[in-house]
Amino acid sequence: MFSNMNDLEALVLLNMVKGIGSIRMRRLLDVFDRPTEIFRAAPQKLIEAAGLTPFLARAVLAAPGQMDPVVEIRRADALGIRIMTMADEDYPEGLRAIPDPPSVLYVKGDLLPCDANALAVVGSRGASLYGLSSARMFGSRLSEYGLTIVSGLARGIDTAAHRAALDAGGRTIAVLGS
């Protein structure tokens, strides 16, 4: 399987391995020149160089025979979802700047240059009426000033800010961390 795998497919496959999050993926990518090389490595190199447990090293090396990243990529494409990596020129600069940026993003919709001017809204799911009112006011006003509202799209504060931004003709980005 991995003999003809490209870098995108290797990153998607690695992202599909349970137990490989952004920190472990970054460690692996720091050790190997290309993502495809990870699946050709000796288990001991994955353990020593990237700090994986023996169990996780075996899971990574078994992944090409158990999962198909091409199926995942096609499924995403059929749903209008773009799979983006840090190698993509339009990977969000704000994410590049954080300590543990996701190596793989699934993006539905468009990321625009104006989205660089964004504000994250995070709040309670069981918000008070005052909290909801404040979130709506902030979402609306900030959108009027051209800021993109970003949140996890949870019920409560997040949803109130998103709806208010959209009602004001603004942009929103929902980040689902799974």
Short mmCIF file of N, CA and C in Angstrom, two decimals:
data_model
loop_
_atom_site.label_atom_id
_atom_site.label_comp_id
_atom_site.label_asym_id
_atom_site.label_seq_id
_atom_site.Cartn_x
_atom_site.Cartn_y
_atom_site.Cartn_z
N MET A 1 0.83 -1.21 0.00
CA MET A 1 0.00 0.00 0.00
C MET A 1 0.86 1.26 0.00
N PHE A 2 1.86 1.33 0.89
CA PHE A 2 2.58 2.59 1.04
C PHE A 2 3.65 2.82 -0.01
N SER A 3 3.88 1.87 -0.87
CA SER A 3 4.91 2.06 -1.88
C SER A 3 4.58 3.20 -2.84
N ASN A 4 3.30 3.43 -3.09
CA ASN A 4 2.94 4.52 -4.00
C ASN A 4 2.14 5.62 -3.30
N MET A 5 2.21 5.67 -1.98
CA MET A 5 1.49 6.67 -1.20
C MET A 5 2.20 8.02 -1.32
N ASN A 6 1.43 9.09 -1.51
CA ASN A 6 2.04 10.42 -1.54
C ASN A 6 2.01 11.03 -0.14
N ASP A 7 2.57 12.22 0.01
CA ASP A 7 2.68 12.84 1.33
C ASP A 7 1.31 13.15 1.93
N LEU A 8 0.38 13.63 1.12
CA LEU A 8 -0.96 13.92 1.64
C LEU A 8 -1.60 12.64 2.17
N GLU A 9 -1.54 11.58 1.41
CA GLU A 9 -2.12 10.30 1.84
C GLU A 9 -1.46 9.81 3.13
N ALA A 10 -0.13 9.97 3.22
CA ALA A 10 0.58 9.54 4.42
C ALA A 10 0.14 10.35 5.64
N LEU A 11 -0.03 11.66 5.47
CA LEU A 11 -0.48 12.50 6.59
C LEU A 11 -1.90 12.15 7.01
N VAL A 12 -2.77 11.93 6.03
CA VAL A 12 -4.15 11.55 6.35
C VAL A 12 -4.16 10.21 7.07
N LEU A 13 -3.38 9.26 6.59
CA LEU A 13 -3.30 7.94 7.24
C LEU A 13 -2.78 8.07 8.66
N LEU A 14 -1.73 8.83 8.84
CA LEU A 14 -1.18 9.03 10.18
C LEU A 14 -2.20 9.69 11.10
N ASN A 15 -2.94 10.62 10.56
CA ASN A 15 -3.99 11.31 11.31
C ASN A 15 -5.11 10.35 11.71
N MET A 16 -5.29 9.28 10.97
CA MET A 16 -6.34 8.30 11.24
C MET A 16 -5.94 7.30 12.33
N VAL A 17 -4.66 7.24 12.68
CA VAL A 17 -4.19 6.28 13.68
C VAL A 17 -4.58 6.77 15.06
N LYS A 18 -5.35 5.96 15.77
CA LYS A 18 -5.78 6.33 17.12
C LYS A 18 -4.55 6.47 18.02
N GLY A 19 -4.47 7.59 18.71
CA GLY A 19 -3.34 7.84 19.59
C GLY A 19 -2.31 8.79 19.00
N ILE A 20 -2.44 9.11 17.72
CA ILE A 20 -1.53 10.07 17.10
C ILE A 20 -2.27 11.41 17.02
N GLY A 21 -1.88 12.31 17.88
CA GLY A 21 -2.44 13.66 17.86
C GLY A 21 -1.43 14.63 17.29
N SER A 22 -1.69 15.90 17.46
CA SER A 22 -0.82 16.91 16.84
C SER A 22 0.61 16.87 17.40
N ILE A 23 0.77 16.59 18.68
CA ILE A 23 2.12 16.59 19.27
C ILE A 23 2.93 15.41 18.75
N ARG A 24 2.34 14.23 18.78
CA ARG A 24 3.07 13.05 18.29
C ARG A 24 3.33 13.15 16.78
N MET A 25 2.35 13.68 16.06
CA MET A 25 2.56 13.82 14.61
C MET A 25 3.70 14.79 14.35
N ARG A 26 3.75 15.88 15.10
CA ARG A 26 4.83 16.85 14.92
C ARG A 26 6.18 16.21 15.21
N ARG A 27 6.25 15.40 16.29
CA ARG A 27 7.51 14.71 16.60
C ARG A 27 7.95 13.82 15.45
N LEU A 28 7.00 13.07 14.90
CA LEU A 28 7.32 12.19 13.77
C LEU A 28 7.80 12.99 12.56
N LEU A 29 7.10 14.07 12.26
CA LEU A 29 7.46 14.88 11.10
C LEU A 29 8.80 15.60 11.30
N ASP A 30 9.17 15.85 12.54
CA ASP A 30 10.48 16.45 12.82
C ASP A 30 11.62 15.46 12.60
N VAL A 31 11.33 14.17 12.76
CA VAL A 31 12.35 13.14 12.65
C VAL A 31 12.54 12.67 11.21
N PHE A 32 11.45 12.58 10.47
CA PHE A 32 11.50 12.03 9.12
C PHE A 32 11.38 13.13 8.09
N ASP A 33 12.13 13.01 7.00
CA ASP A 33 12.13 14.03 5.95
C ASP A 33 10.78 14.12 5.24
N ARG A 34 10.14 12.99 5.04
CA ARG A 34 8.85 12.96 4.34
C ARG A 34 7.88 12.10 5.13
N PRO A 35 6.61 12.45 5.14
CA PRO A 35 5.62 11.65 5.88
C PRO A 35 5.58 10.18 5.47
N THR A 36 5.83 9.91 4.19
CA THR A 36 5.79 8.52 3.72
C THR A 36 6.87 7.66 4.38
N GLU A 37 7.98 8.27 4.79
CA GLU A 37 9.08 7.52 5.41
C GLU A 37 8.70 6.95 6.77
N ILE A 38 7.73 7.55 7.42
CA ILE A 38 7.30 7.10 8.74
C ILE A 38 6.84 5.65 8.68
N PHE A 39 6.15 5.30 7.60
CA PHE A 39 5.58 3.96 7.48
C PHE A 39 6.60 2.92 7.03
N ARG A 40 7.81 3.37 6.71
CA ARG A 40 8.89 2.46 6.32
C ARG A 40 9.92 2.29 7.44
N ALA A 41 9.73 3.01 8.52
CA ALA A 41 10.72 3.04 9.60
C ALA A 41 10.69 1.74 10.42
N ALA A 42 11.81 1.50 11.07
CA ALA A 42 11.87 0.39 12.04
C ALA A 42 11.10 0.81 13.28
N PRO A 43 10.41 -0.12 13.91
CA PRO A 43 9.64 0.24 15.11
C PRO A 43 10.51 0.93 16.16
N GLN A 44 11.75 0.48 16.31
CA GLN A 44 12.63 1.07 17.32
C GLN A 44 12.91 2.54 17.05
N LYS A 45 12.99 2.93 15.78
CA LYS A 45 13.22 4.33 15.44
C LYS A 45 12.01 5.18 15.82
N LEU A 46 10.82 4.64 15.61
CA LEU A 46 9.61 5.37 16.02
C LEU A 46 9.56 5.54 17.53
N ILE A 47 10.04 4.52 18.23
CA ILE A 47 10.04 4.56 19.70
C ILE A 47 11.09 5.53 20.21
N GLU A 48 12.30 5.40 19.72
CA GLU A 48 13.42 6.21 20.22
C GLU A 48 13.39 7.64 19.72
N ALA A 49 13.21 7.83 18.45
CA ALA A 49 13.31 9.18 17.87
C ALA A 49 12.06 10.01 18.09
N ALA A 50 10.91 9.37 18.04
CA ALA A 50 9.66 10.14 18.13
C ALA A 50 8.93 9.95 19.45
N GLY A 51 9.45 9.08 20.31
CA GLY A 51 8.85 8.92 21.63
C GLY A 51 7.53 8.15 21.65
N LEU A 52 7.30 7.32 20.65
CA LEU A 52 6.07 6.52 20.64
C LEU A 52 6.24 5.32 21.57
N THR A 53 5.14 4.84 22.10
CA THR A 53 5.17 3.60 22.85
C THR A 53 5.32 2.45 21.86
N PRO A 54 5.78 1.29 22.30
CA PRO A 54 5.87 0.15 21.38
C PRO A 54 4.51 -0.18 20.74
N PHE A 55 3.44 -0.10 21.52
CA PHE A 55 2.10 -0.38 20.99
C PHE A 55 1.75 0.61 19.88
N LEU A 56 2.00 1.88 20.12
CA LEU A 56 1.67 2.91 19.13
C LEU A 56 2.56 2.80 17.89
N ALA A 57 3.81 2.46 18.08
CA ALA A 57 4.71 2.26 16.93
C ALA A 57 4.19 1.13 16.05
N ARG A 58 3.74 0.04 16.66
CA ARG A 58 3.18 -1.07 15.89
C ARG A 58 1.90 -0.64 15.18
N ALA A 59 1.08 0.17 15.85
CA ALA A 59 -0.17 0.64 15.24
C ALA A 59 0.11 1.52 14.02
N VAL A 60 1.11 2.36 14.11
CA VAL A 60 1.49 3.22 12.98
C VAL A 60 1.94 2.36 11.81
N LEU A 61 2.81 1.41 12.08
CA LEU A 61 3.36 0.58 11.01
C LEU A 61 2.31 -0.36 10.41
N ALA A 62 1.29 -0.70 11.17
CA ALA A 62 0.22 -1.58 10.67
C ALA A 62 -0.84 -0.79 9.90
N ALA A 63 -0.88 0.50 10.08
CA ALA A 63 -1.95 1.33 9.49
C ALA A 63 -2.11 1.18 7.98
N PRO A 64 -1.02 1.13 7.19
CA PRO A 64 -1.22 1.02 5.74
C PRO A 64 -1.98 -0.24 5.32
N GLY A 65 -1.91 -1.30 6.10
CA GLY A 65 -2.64 -2.52 5.77
C GLY A 65 -4.04 -2.56 6.34
N GLN A 66 -4.37 -1.60 7.21
CA GLN A 66 -5.66 -1.61 7.89
C GLN A 66 -6.60 -0.49 7.48
N MET A 67 -6.05 0.62 7.02
CA MET A 67 -6.87 1.78 6.67
C MET A 67 -6.42 2.31 5.32
N ASP A 68 -7.34 2.93 4.62
CA ASP A 68 -7.03 3.44 3.29
C ASP A 68 -7.25 4.95 3.26
N PRO A 69 -6.17 5.72 3.22
CA PRO A 69 -6.33 7.17 3.21
C PRO A 69 -7.00 7.69 1.94
N VAL A 70 -6.87 6.96 0.83
CA VAL A 70 -7.50 7.39 -0.42
C VAL A 70 -9.02 7.37 -0.27
N VAL A 71 -9.55 6.37 0.43
CA VAL A 71 -10.99 6.31 0.69
C VAL A 71 -11.41 7.51 1.53
N GLU A 72 -10.61 7.85 2.53
CA GLU A 72 -10.91 9.01 3.39
C GLU A 72 -10.89 10.30 2.59
N ILE A 73 -9.90 10.45 1.72
CA ILE A 73 -9.78 11.66 0.90
C ILE A 73 -10.96 11.76 -0.07
N ARG A 74 -11.33 10.65 -0.68
CA ARG A 74 -12.48 10.65 -1.61
C ARG A 74 -13.79 10.95 -0.88
N ARG A 75 -13.94 10.38 0.32
CA ARG A 75 -15.16 10.63 1.12
C ARG A 75 -15.26 12.12 1.46
N ALA A 76 -14.15 12.70 1.87
CA ALA A 76 -14.14 14.13 2.19
C ALA A 76 -14.48 14.95 0.94
N ASP A 77 -13.88 14.61 -0.17
CA ASP A 77 -14.12 15.32 -1.43
C ASP A 77 -15.59 15.25 -1.83
N ALA A 78 -16.20 14.08 -1.67
CA ALA A 78 -17.61 13.91 -2.02
C ALA A 78 -18.52 14.77 -1.15
N LEU A 79 -18.06 15.08 0.05
CA LEU A 79 -18.83 15.93 0.96
C LEU A 79 -18.47 17.41 0.83
N GLY A 80 -17.62 17.73 -0.13
CA GLY A 80 -17.22 19.12 -0.32
C GLY A 80 -16.22 19.59 0.73
N ILE A 81 -15.46 18.66 1.26
CA ILE A 81 -14.49 18.97 2.30
C ILE A 81 -13.09 18.88 1.72
N ARG A 82 -12.31 19.90 1.95
CA ARG A 82 -10.92 19.91 1.49
C ARG A 82 -10.02 19.49 2.65
N ILE A 83 -9.12 18.59 2.37
CA ILE A 83 -8.14 18.21 3.38
C ILE A 83 -6.89 19.05 3.12
N MET A 84 -6.49 19.78 4.14
CA MET A 84 -5.40 20.73 4.04
C MET A 84 -4.30 20.35 5.03
N THR A 85 -3.05 20.54 4.63
CA THR A 85 -1.92 20.29 5.52
C THR A 85 -1.07 21.55 5.62
N MET A 86 -0.11 21.51 6.50
CA MET A 86 0.77 22.67 6.67
C MET A 86 1.61 22.92 5.43
N ALA A 87 1.69 21.96 4.54
CA ALA A 87 2.41 22.15 3.29
C ALA A 87 1.63 23.02 2.31
N ASP A 88 0.34 23.21 2.56
CA ASP A 88 -0.49 24.03 1.68
C ASP A 88 -0.20 25.51 1.93
N GLU A 89 -0.06 26.24 0.85
CA GLU A 89 0.25 27.66 0.93
C GLU A 89 -0.81 28.44 1.71
N ASP A 90 -2.06 28.04 1.59
CA ASP A 90 -3.13 28.78 2.24
C ASP A 90 -3.53 28.21 3.61
N TYR A 91 -2.67 27.38 4.20
CA TYR A 91 -2.88 26.92 5.57
C TYR A 91 -2.94 28.17 6.45
N PRO A 92 -3.91 28.27 7.35
CA PRO A 92 -4.07 29.51 8.14
C PRO A 92 -2.83 29.87 8.95
N GLU A 93 -2.36 31.09 8.74
CA GLU A 93 -1.16 31.57 9.43
C GLU A 93 -1.34 31.59 10.94
N GLY A 94 -2.56 31.89 11.39
CA GLY A 94 -2.82 31.89 12.83
C GLY A 94 -2.60 30.53 13.45
N LEU A 95 -2.91 29.48 12.71
CA LEU A 95 -2.67 28.13 13.22
C LEU A 95 -1.18 27.77 13.17
N ARG A 96 -0.51 28.22 12.14
CA ARG A 96 0.94 27.95 12.05
C ARG A 96 1.68 28.52 13.26
N ALA A 97 1.15 29.57 13.84
CA ALA A 97 1.83 30.28 14.92
C ALA A 97 1.64 29.64 16.29
N ILE A 98 0.71 28.72 16.44
CA ILE A 98 0.48 28.13 17.76
C ILE A 98 1.49 27.00 18.00
N PRO A 99 1.72 26.64 19.26
CA PRO A 99 2.74 25.62 19.56
C PRO A 99 2.47 24.24 18.94
N ASP A 100 1.25 23.81 18.88
CA ASP A 100 0.93 22.48 18.34
C ASP A 100 -0.15 22.57 17.27
N PRO A 101 0.19 23.13 16.11
CA PRO A 101 -0.83 23.27 15.07
C PRO A 101 -1.23 21.90 14.51
N PRO A 102 -2.48 21.77 14.13
CA PRO A 102 -2.89 20.50 13.51
C PRO A 102 -2.18 20.32 12.16
N SER A 103 -1.64 19.14 11.95
CA SER A 103 -0.94 18.86 10.69
C SER A 103 -1.92 18.62 9.56
N VAL A 104 -3.14 18.23 9.91
CA VAL A 104 -4.18 17.93 8.93
C VAL A 104 -5.45 18.67 9.35
N LEU A 105 -6.00 19.43 8.41
CA LEU A 105 -7.27 20.13 8.63
C LEU A 105 -8.29 19.65 7.60
N TYR A 106 -9.50 19.47 8.04
CA TYR A 106 -10.61 19.20 7.14
C TYR A 106 -11.41 20.49 7.06
N VAL A 107 -11.48 21.09 5.88
CA VAL A 107 -12.08 22.40 5.72
C VAL A 107 -13.30 22.32 4.80
N LYS A 108 -14.44 22.75 5.32
CA LYS A 108 -15.64 22.85 4.50
C LYS A 108 -15.95 24.33 4.38
N GLY A 109 -16.06 24.80 3.18
CA GLY A 109 -16.24 26.23 2.95
C GLY A 109 -14.92 26.85 2.55
N ASP A 110 -14.90 28.16 2.55
CA ASP A 110 -13.72 28.89 2.09
C ASP A 110 -13.04 29.60 3.25
N LEU A 111 -11.73 29.52 3.26
CA LEU A 111 -10.93 30.36 4.15
C LEU A 111 -10.47 31.54 3.31
N LEU A 112 -10.78 32.73 3.78
CA LEU A 112 -10.46 33.94 3.03
C LEU A 112 -9.37 34.74 3.74
N PRO A 113 -8.65 35.56 3.01
CA PRO A 113 -7.62 36.39 3.65
C PRO A 113 -8.17 37.23 4.81
N CYS A 114 -9.41 37.68 4.69
CA CYS A 114 -9.99 38.50 5.76
C CYS A 114 -10.15 37.71 7.07
N ASP A 115 -10.14 36.38 6.98
CA ASP A 115 -10.29 35.56 8.18
C ASP A 115 -9.07 35.63 9.10
N ALA A 116 -8.00 36.23 8.62
CA ALA A 116 -6.83 36.44 9.48
C ALA A 116 -7.19 37.41 10.60
N ASN A 117 -8.20 38.24 10.37
CA ASN A 117 -8.70 39.15 11.40
C ASN A 117 -9.88 38.47 12.08
N ALA A 118 -9.57 37.65 13.07
CA ALA A 118 -10.60 36.84 13.72
C ALA A 118 -10.51 36.96 15.23
N LEU A 119 -11.61 36.64 15.85
CA LEU A 119 -11.67 36.62 17.30
C LEU A 119 -12.36 35.34 17.72
N ALA A 120 -11.73 34.61 18.63
CA ALA A 120 -12.33 33.37 19.13
C ALA A 120 -13.32 33.69 20.24
N VAL A 121 -14.46 33.05 20.18
CA VAL A 121 -15.49 33.19 21.20
C VAL A 121 -15.69 31.83 21.85
N VAL A 122 -15.46 31.76 23.13
CA VAL A 122 -15.61 30.51 23.86
C VAL A 122 -16.41 30.81 25.11
N GLY A 123 -17.44 30.01 25.36
CA GLY A 123 -18.25 30.27 26.53
C GLY A 123 -19.04 29.06 26.95
N SER A 124 -19.84 29.28 27.94
CA SER A 124 -20.62 28.23 28.57
C SER A 124 -21.72 27.71 27.66
N ARG A 125 -21.96 26.42 27.74
CA ARG A 125 -23.10 25.83 27.03
C ARG A 125 -24.39 26.15 27.77
N GLY A 126 -24.30 26.26 29.07
CA GLY A 126 -25.47 26.59 29.89
C GLY A 126 -25.43 28.06 30.27
N ALA A 127 -25.36 28.91 29.28
CA ALA A 127 -25.17 30.35 29.52
C ALA A 127 -26.41 31.00 30.12
N SER A 128 -26.18 32.06 30.86
CA SER A 128 -27.28 32.87 31.40
C SER A 128 -27.86 33.73 30.27
N LEU A 129 -29.00 34.32 30.50
CA LEU A 129 -29.59 35.22 29.51
C LEU A 129 -28.66 36.40 29.24
N TYR A 130 -28.03 36.91 30.30
CA TYR A 130 -27.09 38.01 30.13
C TYR A 130 -25.91 37.58 29.27
N GLY A 131 -25.38 36.39 29.51
CA GLY A 131 -24.26 35.88 28.74
C GLY A 131 -24.62 35.73 27.27
N LEU A 132 -25.80 35.19 26.99
CA LEU A 132 -26.26 35.03 25.61
C LEU A 132 -26.43 36.38 24.93
N SER A 133 -27.01 37.32 25.66
CA SER A 133 -27.21 38.67 25.13
C SER A 133 -25.86 39.32 24.81
N SER A 134 -24.90 39.16 25.70
CA SER A 134 -23.57 39.73 25.47
C SER A 134 -22.88 39.08 24.28
N ALA A 135 -23.02 37.76 24.15
CA ALA A 135 -22.41 37.05 23.03
C ALA A 135 -23.01 37.52 21.71
N ARG A 136 -24.31 37.73 21.70
CA ARG A 136 -24.97 38.22 20.47
C ARG A 136 -24.48 39.63 20.14
N MET A 137 -24.37 40.48 21.15
CA MET A 137 -23.91 41.85 20.93
C MET A 137 -22.48 41.86 20.41
N PHE A 138 -21.59 41.07 21.03
CA PHE A 138 -20.20 41.01 20.59
C PHE A 138 -20.09 40.43 19.19
N GLY A 139 -20.82 39.35 18.93
CA GLY A 139 -20.78 38.72 17.61
C GLY A 139 -21.22 39.67 16.52
N SER A 140 -22.27 40.40 16.78
CA SER A 140 -22.80 41.35 15.80
C SER A 140 -21.85 42.53 15.59
N ARG A 141 -21.45 43.16 16.67
CA ARG A 141 -20.60 44.35 16.56
C ARG A 141 -19.23 44.04 15.97
N LEU A 142 -18.64 42.95 16.42
CA LEU A 142 -17.32 42.60 15.90
C LEU A 142 -17.39 42.28 14.42
N SER A 143 -18.47 41.65 13.99
CA SER A 143 -18.66 41.37 12.56
C SER A 143 -18.79 42.65 11.76
N GLU A 144 -19.48 43.62 12.32
CA GLU A 144 -19.64 44.91 11.64
C GLU A 144 -18.29 45.58 11.41
N TYR A 145 -17.32 45.28 12.27
CA TYR A 145 -15.97 45.83 12.13
C TYR A 145 -15.07 44.94 11.29
N GLY A 146 -15.64 43.90 10.69
CA GLY A 146 -14.88 43.05 9.78
C GLY A 146 -14.14 41.88 10.41
N LEU A 147 -14.40 41.61 11.67
CA LEU A 147 -13.75 40.48 12.32
C LEU A 147 -14.54 39.19 12.05
N THR A 148 -13.84 38.10 11.84
CA THR A 148 -14.45 36.79 11.69
C THR A 148 -14.57 36.17 13.07
N ILE A 149 -15.74 35.63 13.37
CA ILE A 149 -15.97 34.98 14.67
C ILE A 149 -15.60 33.51 14.54
N VAL A 150 -14.76 33.03 15.46
CA VAL A 150 -14.30 31.64 15.46
C VAL A 150 -14.68 31.00 16.79
N SER A 151 -15.21 29.79 16.73
CA SER A 151 -15.47 29.05 17.97
C SER A 151 -15.67 27.58 17.64
N GLY A 152 -15.95 26.82 18.68
CA GLY A 152 -16.19 25.39 18.53
C GLY A 152 -17.63 25.06 18.18
N LEU A 153 -18.47 26.06 18.04
CA LEU A 153 -19.86 25.90 17.64
C LEU A 153 -20.70 25.14 18.68
N ALA A 154 -20.28 25.18 19.92
CA ALA A 154 -21.07 24.55 20.98
C ALA A 154 -22.34 25.36 21.21
N ARG A 155 -23.32 24.72 21.80
CA ARG A 155 -24.54 25.44 22.17
C ARG A 155 -24.19 26.53 23.17
N GLY A 156 -25.05 27.48 23.30
CA GLY A 156 -24.84 28.53 24.28
C GLY A 156 -24.13 29.73 23.68
N ILE A 157 -23.07 30.18 24.37
CA ILE A 157 -22.34 31.39 23.98
C ILE A 157 -21.83 31.30 22.55
N ASP A 158 -21.19 30.18 22.19
CA ASP A 158 -20.62 30.02 20.85
C ASP A 158 -21.69 30.20 19.77
N THR A 159 -22.78 29.49 19.91
CA THR A 159 -23.86 29.56 18.92
C THR A 159 -24.44 30.97 18.83
N ALA A 160 -24.63 31.61 19.97
CA ALA A 160 -25.19 32.97 19.98
C ALA A 160 -24.27 33.93 19.20
N ALA A 161 -22.98 33.82 19.41
CA ALA A 161 -22.03 34.70 18.71
C ALA A 161 -22.03 34.42 17.21
N HIS A 162 -22.06 33.14 16.83
CA HIS A 162 -22.10 32.77 15.41
C HIS A 162 -23.36 33.31 14.73
N ARG A 163 -24.50 33.08 15.35
CA ARG A 163 -25.77 33.53 14.74
C ARG A 163 -25.80 35.04 14.59
N ALA A 164 -25.35 35.75 15.60
CA ALA A 164 -25.35 37.21 15.54
C ALA A 164 -24.41 37.70 14.44
N ALA A 165 -23.26 37.07 14.31
CA ALA A 165 -22.32 37.46 13.26
C ALA A 165 -22.93 37.24 11.88
N LEU A 166 -23.56 36.09 11.70
CA LEU A 166 -24.20 35.80 10.41
C LEU A 166 -25.36 36.76 10.13
N ASP A 167 -26.15 37.05 11.15
CA ASP A 167 -27.26 38.00 10.98
C ASP A 167 -26.76 39.39 10.60
N ALA A 168 -25.54 39.72 11.03
CA ALA A 168 -24.95 41.02 10.72
C ALA A 168 -24.21 41.00 9.38
N GLY A 169 -24.27 39.86 8.68
CA GLY A 169 -23.58 39.75 7.39
C GLY A 169 -22.11 39.43 7.51
N GLY A 170 -21.70 38.99 8.69
CA GLY A 170 -20.29 38.68 8.91
C GLY A 170 -19.94 37.24 8.61
N ARG A 171 -18.69 36.92 8.87
CA ARG A 171 -18.19 35.57 8.63
C ARG A 171 -17.97 34.86 9.96
N THR A 172 -18.13 33.55 9.91
CA THR A 172 -17.81 32.73 11.08
C THR A 172 -17.04 31.49 10.64
N ILE A 173 -16.27 30.97 11.54
CA ILE A 173 -15.55 29.71 11.34
C ILE A 173 -15.81 28.86 12.56
N ALA A 174 -16.32 27.64 12.33
CA ALA A 174 -16.52 26.69 13.42
C ALA A 174 -15.37 25.69 13.38
N VAL A 175 -14.73 25.51 14.51
CA VAL A 175 -13.61 24.58 14.61
C VAL A 175 -14.07 23.39 15.45
N LEU A 176 -14.09 22.23 14.81
CA LEU A 176 -14.49 21.01 15.50
C LEU A 176 -13.23 20.21 15.79
N GLY A 177 -12.90 20.05 17.05
CA GLY A 177 -11.65 19.42 17.43
C GLY A 177 -11.74 17.92 17.54
N SER A 178 -12.05 17.26 16.44
CA SER A 178 -12.12 15.80 16.50
C SER A 178 -11.60 15.24 15.20
#
